[in-house]
Coordinates of C-alpha atoms in Angstrom, one line a residue:
M1 CA 27.5 34.7 -14.5
V2 CA 29.0 32.5 -11.8
D3 CA 25.7 32.4 -10.0
M4 CA 23.9 31.4 -13.1
I5 CA 26.4 28.6 -13.8
L6 CA 25.9 27.4 -10.2
V7 CA 22.1 27.4 -10.6
V8 CA 22.2 25.5 -13.9
G9 CA 24.6 23.0 -12.3
E10 CA 22.2 22.5 -9.4
I11 CA 19.3 22.0 -11.7
V12 CA 21.2 19.5 -13.9
S13 CA 22.2 17.7 -10.7
R14 CA 18.6 17.5 -9.5
I15 CA 17.4 16.2 -12.9
R16 CA 20.1 13.6 -12.9
T17 CA 19.1 12.5 -9.4
F18 CA 15.4 12.2 -10.3
L19 CA 16.2 10.3 -13.5
S20 CA 18.5 7.8 -11.7
H21 CA 15.8 7.2 -9.0
G22 CA 13.1 6.8 -11.7
I23 CA 15.2 4.2 -13.6
F24 CA 15.8 2.3 -10.4
A25 CA 12.1 2.4 -9.6
V26 CA 11.2 1.0 -13.1
V27 CA 13.8 -1.8 -12.8
A28 CA 12.6 -2.6 -9.3
V29 CA 9.0 -2.9 -10.5
Y30 CA 10.0 -5.4 -13.3
A31 CA 12.1 -7.3 -10.8
V32 CA 9.2 -7.7 -8.4
V33 CA 6.7 -8.8 -11.0
T34 CA 9.2 -11.1 -12.6
L35 CA 9.7 -12.8 -9.3
A36 CA 5.9 -13.3 -9.0
F37 CA 5.9 -14.8 -12.6
V38 CA 8.7 -17.2 -11.7
V39 CA 6.9 -18.4 -8.5
I40 CA 3.7 -19.1 -10.3
A41 CA 5.2 -20.4 -13.6
L42 CA 7.7 -22.8 -12.0
T43 CA 5.5 -24.3 -9.3
P44 CA 2.9 -27.1 -9.9
D45 CA -0.6 -26.0 -10.8
P46 CA -3.1 -27.3 -8.3
G47 CA -5.8 -26.7 -10.9
E48 CA -4.5 -29.7 -12.9
A49 CA -4.7 -32.0 -9.8
A50 CA -8.3 -30.7 -9.0
L51 CA -9.3 -31.4 -12.6
A52 CA -7.9 -34.9 -12.5
H53 CA -9.5 -35.6 -9.2
S54 CA -12.9 -34.4 -10.5
L55 CA -12.7 -36.5 -13.7
V56 CA -11.7 -39.7 -11.8
R57 CA -14.6 -39.2 -9.3
Q58 CA -17.0 -38.9 -12.1
G59 CA -15.7 -42.1 -13.8
R60 CA -14.3 -40.1 -16.7
G61 CA -10.7 -41.0 -16.3
D62 CA -10.3 -41.9 -20.0
Q63 CA -10.8 -38.2 -20.8
L64 CA -8.1 -37.1 -18.4
E65 CA -5.3 -36.6 -21.0
A66 CA -7.5 -34.6 -23.4
K67 CA -8.9 -32.4 -20.7
L68 CA -5.5 -31.7 -19.3
R69 CA -4.3 -30.7 -22.7
A70 CA -7.2 -28.4 -23.2
Y71 CA -6.7 -26.9 -19.7
R72 CA -3.0 -26.2 -20.4
A73 CA -3.8 -24.7 -23.8
A74 CA -6.4 -22.4 -22.4
R75 CA -3.8 -21.0 -20.0
N76 CA -0.9 -21.0 -22.4
L77 CA 0.8 -23.7 -20.2
D78 CA 1.7 -25.7 -23.4
V79 CA 4.0 -22.8 -24.4
P80 CA 7.6 -22.8 -23.1
V81 CA 8.0 -20.7 -20.0
T82 CA 10.7 -18.5 -21.7
T83 CA 8.3 -17.7 -24.5
R84 CA 5.5 -16.9 -22.1
Y85 CA 7.8 -14.6 -20.1
A86 CA 9.0 -12.8 -23.2
R87 CA 5.4 -12.3 -24.4
W88 CA 4.3 -11.2 -20.9
L89 CA 7.1 -8.6 -20.7
V90 CA 6.0 -7.1 -24.0
D91 CA 2.3 -7.1 -23.1
I92 CA 2.7 -5.4 -19.7
T93 CA 5.0 -2.8 -21.3
V94 CA 2.3 -1.8 -23.8
L95 CA -0.4 -2.0 -21.0
D96 CA -2.0 -5.2 -22.4
W97 CA -2.3 -7.1 -19.1
G98 CA -4.5 -9.8 -20.7
R99 CA -7.7 -11.4 -19.5
S100 CA -8.6 -13.3 -16.4
F101 CA -8.6 -17.1 -16.8
A102 CA -11.4 -17.4 -14.3
T103 CA -13.8 -14.6 -15.4
G104 CA -12.7 -13.7 -18.9
R105 CA -12.6 -10.0 -18.0
S106 CA -9.9 -7.6 -18.9
V107 CA -7.3 -7.5 -16.1
L108 CA -6.9 -3.7 -16.4
S109 CA -10.6 -3.2 -15.9
M110 CA -10.5 -5.5 -12.8
V111 CA -7.5 -3.5 -11.5
R112 CA -9.3 -0.2 -12.0
E113 CA -12.5 -1.5 -10.3
G114 CA -10.5 -3.0 -7.4
L115 CA -8.4 0.1 -7.0
A116 CA -11.5 2.2 -6.8
Y117 CA -12.9 0.1 -3.9
T118 CA -9.5 0.0 -2.1
L119 CA -8.8 3.7 -2.4
S120 CA -12.3 4.6 -1.2
Y121 CA -11.4 3.6 2.3
V122 CA -7.6 3.6 2.3
V123 CA -7.2 7.3 1.4
P124 CA -9.4 8.8 4.1
G125 CA -7.9 6.3 6.6
V126 CA -4.4 7.3 5.7
V127 CA -5.1 11.0 5.8
V128 CA -6.8 10.9 9.2
G129 CA -4.3 8.5 10.7
T130 CA -1.3 10.4 9.5
A131 CA -2.5 13.8 10.5
G132 CA -3.7 12.6 13.8
G133 CA -0.6 10.5 14.5
I134 CA 1.8 13.3 13.8
W135 CA -0.1 15.8 15.9
A136 CA -0.4 13.4 18.8
G137 CA 3.2 12.4 18.5
L138 CA 4.5 15.9 18.6
S139 CA 2.1 16.7 21.4
T140 CA 3.3 13.8 23.5
A141 CA 6.9 14.8 22.8
R142 CA 6.3 18.4 23.9
D143 CA 4.3 17.4 27.1
S144 CA 5.6 13.9 27.8
A145 CA 5.0 14.3 31.5
S146 CA 1.4 15.4 31.3
N147 CA -1.5 13.0 31.7
A148 CA -2.7 13.6 28.2
G149 CA 0.8 12.7 26.9
R150 CA 0.8 9.5 28.9
G151 CA -2.7 8.7 27.8
L152 CA -1.8 9.1 24.1
S153 CA 1.2 6.9 24.6
V154 CA -0.9 4.1 26.1
L155 CA -3.4 4.6 23.3
S156 CA -0.7 4.2 20.6
Y157 CA 0.6 1.0 22.2
A158 CA -3.0 -0.4 22.3
A159 CA -3.7 0.6 18.7
F160 CA -0.5 -0.8 17.4
G161 CA -0.9 -4.1 19.2
V162 CA -4.5 -4.8 18.3
P163 CA -4.7 -6.9 15.1
S164 CA -6.9 -5.5 12.3
F165 CA -8.8 -8.7 11.8
W166 CA -9.8 -8.7 15.5
L167 CA -11.1 -5.1 15.2
A168 CA -13.1 -6.0 12.1
A169 CA -14.5 -9.2 13.6
V170 CA -15.5 -7.4 16.8
F171 CA -17.3 -4.7 14.8
F172 CA -19.3 -7.2 12.8
V173 CA -20.2 -9.4 15.8
T174 CA -20.9 -6.7 18.5
V175 CA -21.5 -3.4 16.9
A176 CA -23.0 -3.8 13.4
P177 CA -26.0 -5.9 14.5
K178 CA -27.1 -3.0 16.7
L179 CA -26.9 -0.4 13.9
S180 CA -30.2 -0.6 12.0
W181 CA -28.9 1.9 9.4
F182 CA -25.7 0.0 8.7
P183 CA -25.8 -2.2 5.5
D184 CA -25.5 -5.9 6.2
R185 CA -23.5 -6.4 2.9
L186 CA -21.6 -4.2 0.4
P187 CA -24.1 -2.3 -1.7
T188 CA -23.9 -2.7 -5.5
T189 CA -24.2 1.1 -6.2
G190 CA -20.5 1.6 -7.1
P191 CA -17.3 2.2 -5.1
F192 CA -17.8 5.9 -4.4
S193 CA -21.6 6.0 -3.8
P194 CA -22.8 7.2 -0.3
E195 CA -24.1 3.7 0.5
V196 CA -20.7 2.1 -0.2
L197 CA -18.7 4.7 1.6
L198 CA -21.0 4.2 4.6
F199 CA -20.3 0.5 4.5
L200 CA -16.6 1.1 4.2
A201 CA -16.4 3.7 7.0
P202 CA -15.4 1.0 9.6
A203 CA -12.7 -0.2 7.3
A204 CA -11.3 3.3 7.0
V205 CA -11.4 3.6 10.8
I206 CA -9.4 0.4 11.1
V207 CA -6.8 1.6 8.6
A208 CA -6.7 5.0 10.4
V209 CA -6.1 3.4 13.8
N210 CA -3.1 1.4 12.6
V211 CA -1.6 4.3 10.7
F212 CA -2.2 6.6 13.7
A213 CA -0.3 4.3 16.0
G214 CA 2.7 4.1 13.7
Q215 CA 2.9 7.8 12.9
L216 CA 2.5 8.7 16.6
R217 CA 5.5 6.5 17.5
Y218 CA 7.8 8.1 14.9
A219 CA 6.6 11.7 15.5
R220 CA 7.1 11.3 19.2
T221 CA 10.6 10.0 18.8
K222 CA 11.7 12.7 16.4
G223 CA 9.8 15.4 18.4
S224 CA 11.5 14.5 21.6
E225 CA 14.8 14.9 19.9
Y226 CA 14.0 18.3 18.4
F227 CA 12.1 19.8 21.4
Q228 CA 15.4 19.6 23.3
S229 CA 17.4 21.4 20.7
D230 CA 18.8 25.0 21.0
F231 CA 16.5 26.6 18.4
V232 CA 13.4 25.5 20.3
R233 CA 14.8 26.9 23.5
Q234 CA 15.5 30.1 21.8
H235 CA 12.0 30.4 20.4
R236 CA 10.5 29.7 23.8
A237 CA 12.8 32.2 25.4
V238 CA 11.5 35.0 23.1
G239 CA 7.9 34.1 23.8
V240 CA 7.0 32.2 20.6
S241 CA 3.6 30.4 21.1
R242 CA 3.6 26.6 21.6
R243 CA 1.6 26.1 18.4
K244 CA 4.3 27.9 16.3
V245 CA 7.0 26.0 18.0
M246 CA 5.3 22.8 17.1
W247 CA 5.1 24.0 13.5
Y248 CA 8.8 24.8 13.4
V249 CA 9.6 21.4 14.9
L250 CA 7.4 19.7 12.3
R251 CA 9.2 21.5 9.5
V252 CA 12.6 20.4 10.7
A253 CA 11.4 16.8 11.4
A254 CA 9.6 16.4 8.1
V255 CA 12.5 14.8 6.2
P256 CA 13.5 12.2 8.9
L257 CA 9.8 11.5 9.6
L258 CA 9.2 10.9 5.9
A259 CA 12.2 8.6 5.7
V260 CA 11.3 6.4 8.6
S261 CA 7.6 6.3 8.4
L262 CA 6.9 5.7 4.7
A263 CA 8.2 2.1 4.5
D264 CA 6.3 1.3 7.7
L265 CA 3.2 2.9 6.2
I266 CA 3.3 0.8 3.1
A267 CA 3.7 -2.4 5.1
I268 CA 0.8 -1.5 7.3
L269 CA -1.4 -0.7 4.3
V270 CA -0.5 -4.0 2.4
V271 CA -1.4 -6.1 5.5
N272 CA -4.6 -4.1 6.3
V273 CA -5.8 -4.1 2.7
F274 CA -5.7 -7.9 2.5
V275 CA -7.2 -8.5 6.0
V276 CA -9.9 -5.8 5.8
E277 CA -11.1 -6.7 2.3
Y278 CA -11.3 -10.4 3.2
V279 CA -13.3 -9.7 6.4
F280 CA -15.6 -7.0 4.8
N281 CA -15.9 -9.0 1.5
V282 CA -14.8 -5.9 -0.5
P283 CA -13.8 -6.6 -4.1
G284 CA -10.7 -4.4 -3.8
V285 CA -7.1 -5.1 -4.7
G286 CA -6.4 -7.4 -1.7
F287 CA -9.5 -9.5 -2.1
L288 CA -9.0 -9.9 -5.9
T289 CA -5.4 -10.9 -5.4
Y290 CA -6.3 -13.5 -2.8
Q291 CA -9.0 -15.0 -5.1
A292 CA -6.7 -15.0 -8.1
V293 CA -4.0 -16.9 -6.1
L294 CA -6.6 -19.5 -5.1
D295 CA -7.7 -19.8 -8.8
R296 CA -4.1 -19.8 -10.1
D297 CA -5.3 -16.9 -12.3
M298 CA -1.8 -15.8 -13.4
P299 CA -2.8 -12.7 -15.5
V300 CA -4.8 -11.3 -12.5
V301 CA -2.0 -12.3 -10.0
L302 CA 0.6 -10.5 -12.1
G303 CA -1.6 -7.5 -12.6
M304 CA -2.3 -7.1 -8.9
T305 CA 1.3 -7.7 -8.1
M306 CA 2.2 -4.9 -10.5
V307 CA -0.2 -2.6 -8.7
V308 CA 1.3 -3.4 -5.3
A309 CA 4.8 -3.1 -6.6
L310 CA 4.0 0.2 -8.3
A311 CA 2.5 1.5 -5.1
G312 CA 5.4 0.6 -2.9
I313 CA 8.2 1.5 -5.3
G314 CA 6.4 4.6 -6.5
A315 CA 6.0 5.8 -2.9
N316 CA 9.7 5.3 -2.3
F317 CA 10.5 7.2 -5.4
L318 CA 8.3 10.1 -4.3
Q319 CA 10.0 9.9 -0.9
E320 CA 13.4 10.3 -2.6
V321 CA 12.2 13.2 -4.6
A322 CA 10.6 14.9 -1.6
N323 CA 13.7 14.4 0.5
T324 CA 15.8 16.0 -2.3
L325 CA 13.4 19.0 -2.5
L326 CA 13.1 19.4 1.3
D327 CA 16.7 19.0 2.0
P328 CA 19.2 20.0 -0.7
R329 CA 22.0 18.2 1.0
I330 CA 20.4 15.0 0.0
G331 CA 21.0 13.8 -3.5
D332 CA 23.9 13.6 -5.9
G333 CA 27.0 14.6 -4.1
G334 CA 25.0 15.2 -0.9
G335 CA 26.0 18.8 -1.0
A336 CA 29.6 17.8 -0.4
P337 CA 32.1 20.4 -1.5

């Protein structure tokens, strides 16, 4: 009976922890997109200046006032900002993200299409970079004095220090022209077609290189700490194979690795997505956001900001959940008596 009460109490404590993390994540998402709304709504719109400049150059300055009123009405700029904010809060809550001012398309459909292109190269890049980085980091921690360990360390510093845009530019200038089978532009066959995946393969490699360098650094640091611990010495003393020892170290280091590497991973991805999609001219989340900012297309900017915020805060939420599941001492009460 006492055991059952303890189990129920533990389950209730876990549920309470997950709910508190979930509520915090939702509030954080709204806070981030509210900040984006404020920045755009309360700063001067360069589109009005461009419209006035164009009319004056065409000798139609007498139409300026009427054109500006029409421009503001089309973008709801003639409505008080508080009213716009209240409407916007309701709309995004019911998943009505509006239509693009520039293209007239539904923002949700643009987000879906952009995400498809972005995920088609980010997912393979992250999987390969993370797995390779952790394996290489633990290997260098285990054999830090070997030539292979030194070589991997040098490789990680080089990969971490080389900018993504430089790698992309070098590929297009020196490598792509020599590959007759490589498309010279993004095919129009859809985000997951073989032709598009082939075109995005170099982008996936660039993402993988950056993720690999970051994961290797963290895995090596944590691995060096655990490879010197007593439990590793005991396993080695009884003849446990090196591969199994690495697996045991990875299991122990999983929680601290997850904690330190996730935030870094999100930062790497955000930067890479914007740079890679601009250089490769890929209509993914980064490129659409960049274009929307240039066009002052507020519905698209807020929609893309929502996606980035959901990705970052959602990943942190999953990290908290994973930490709680992997290490019961983490969470409400922290296992304190």
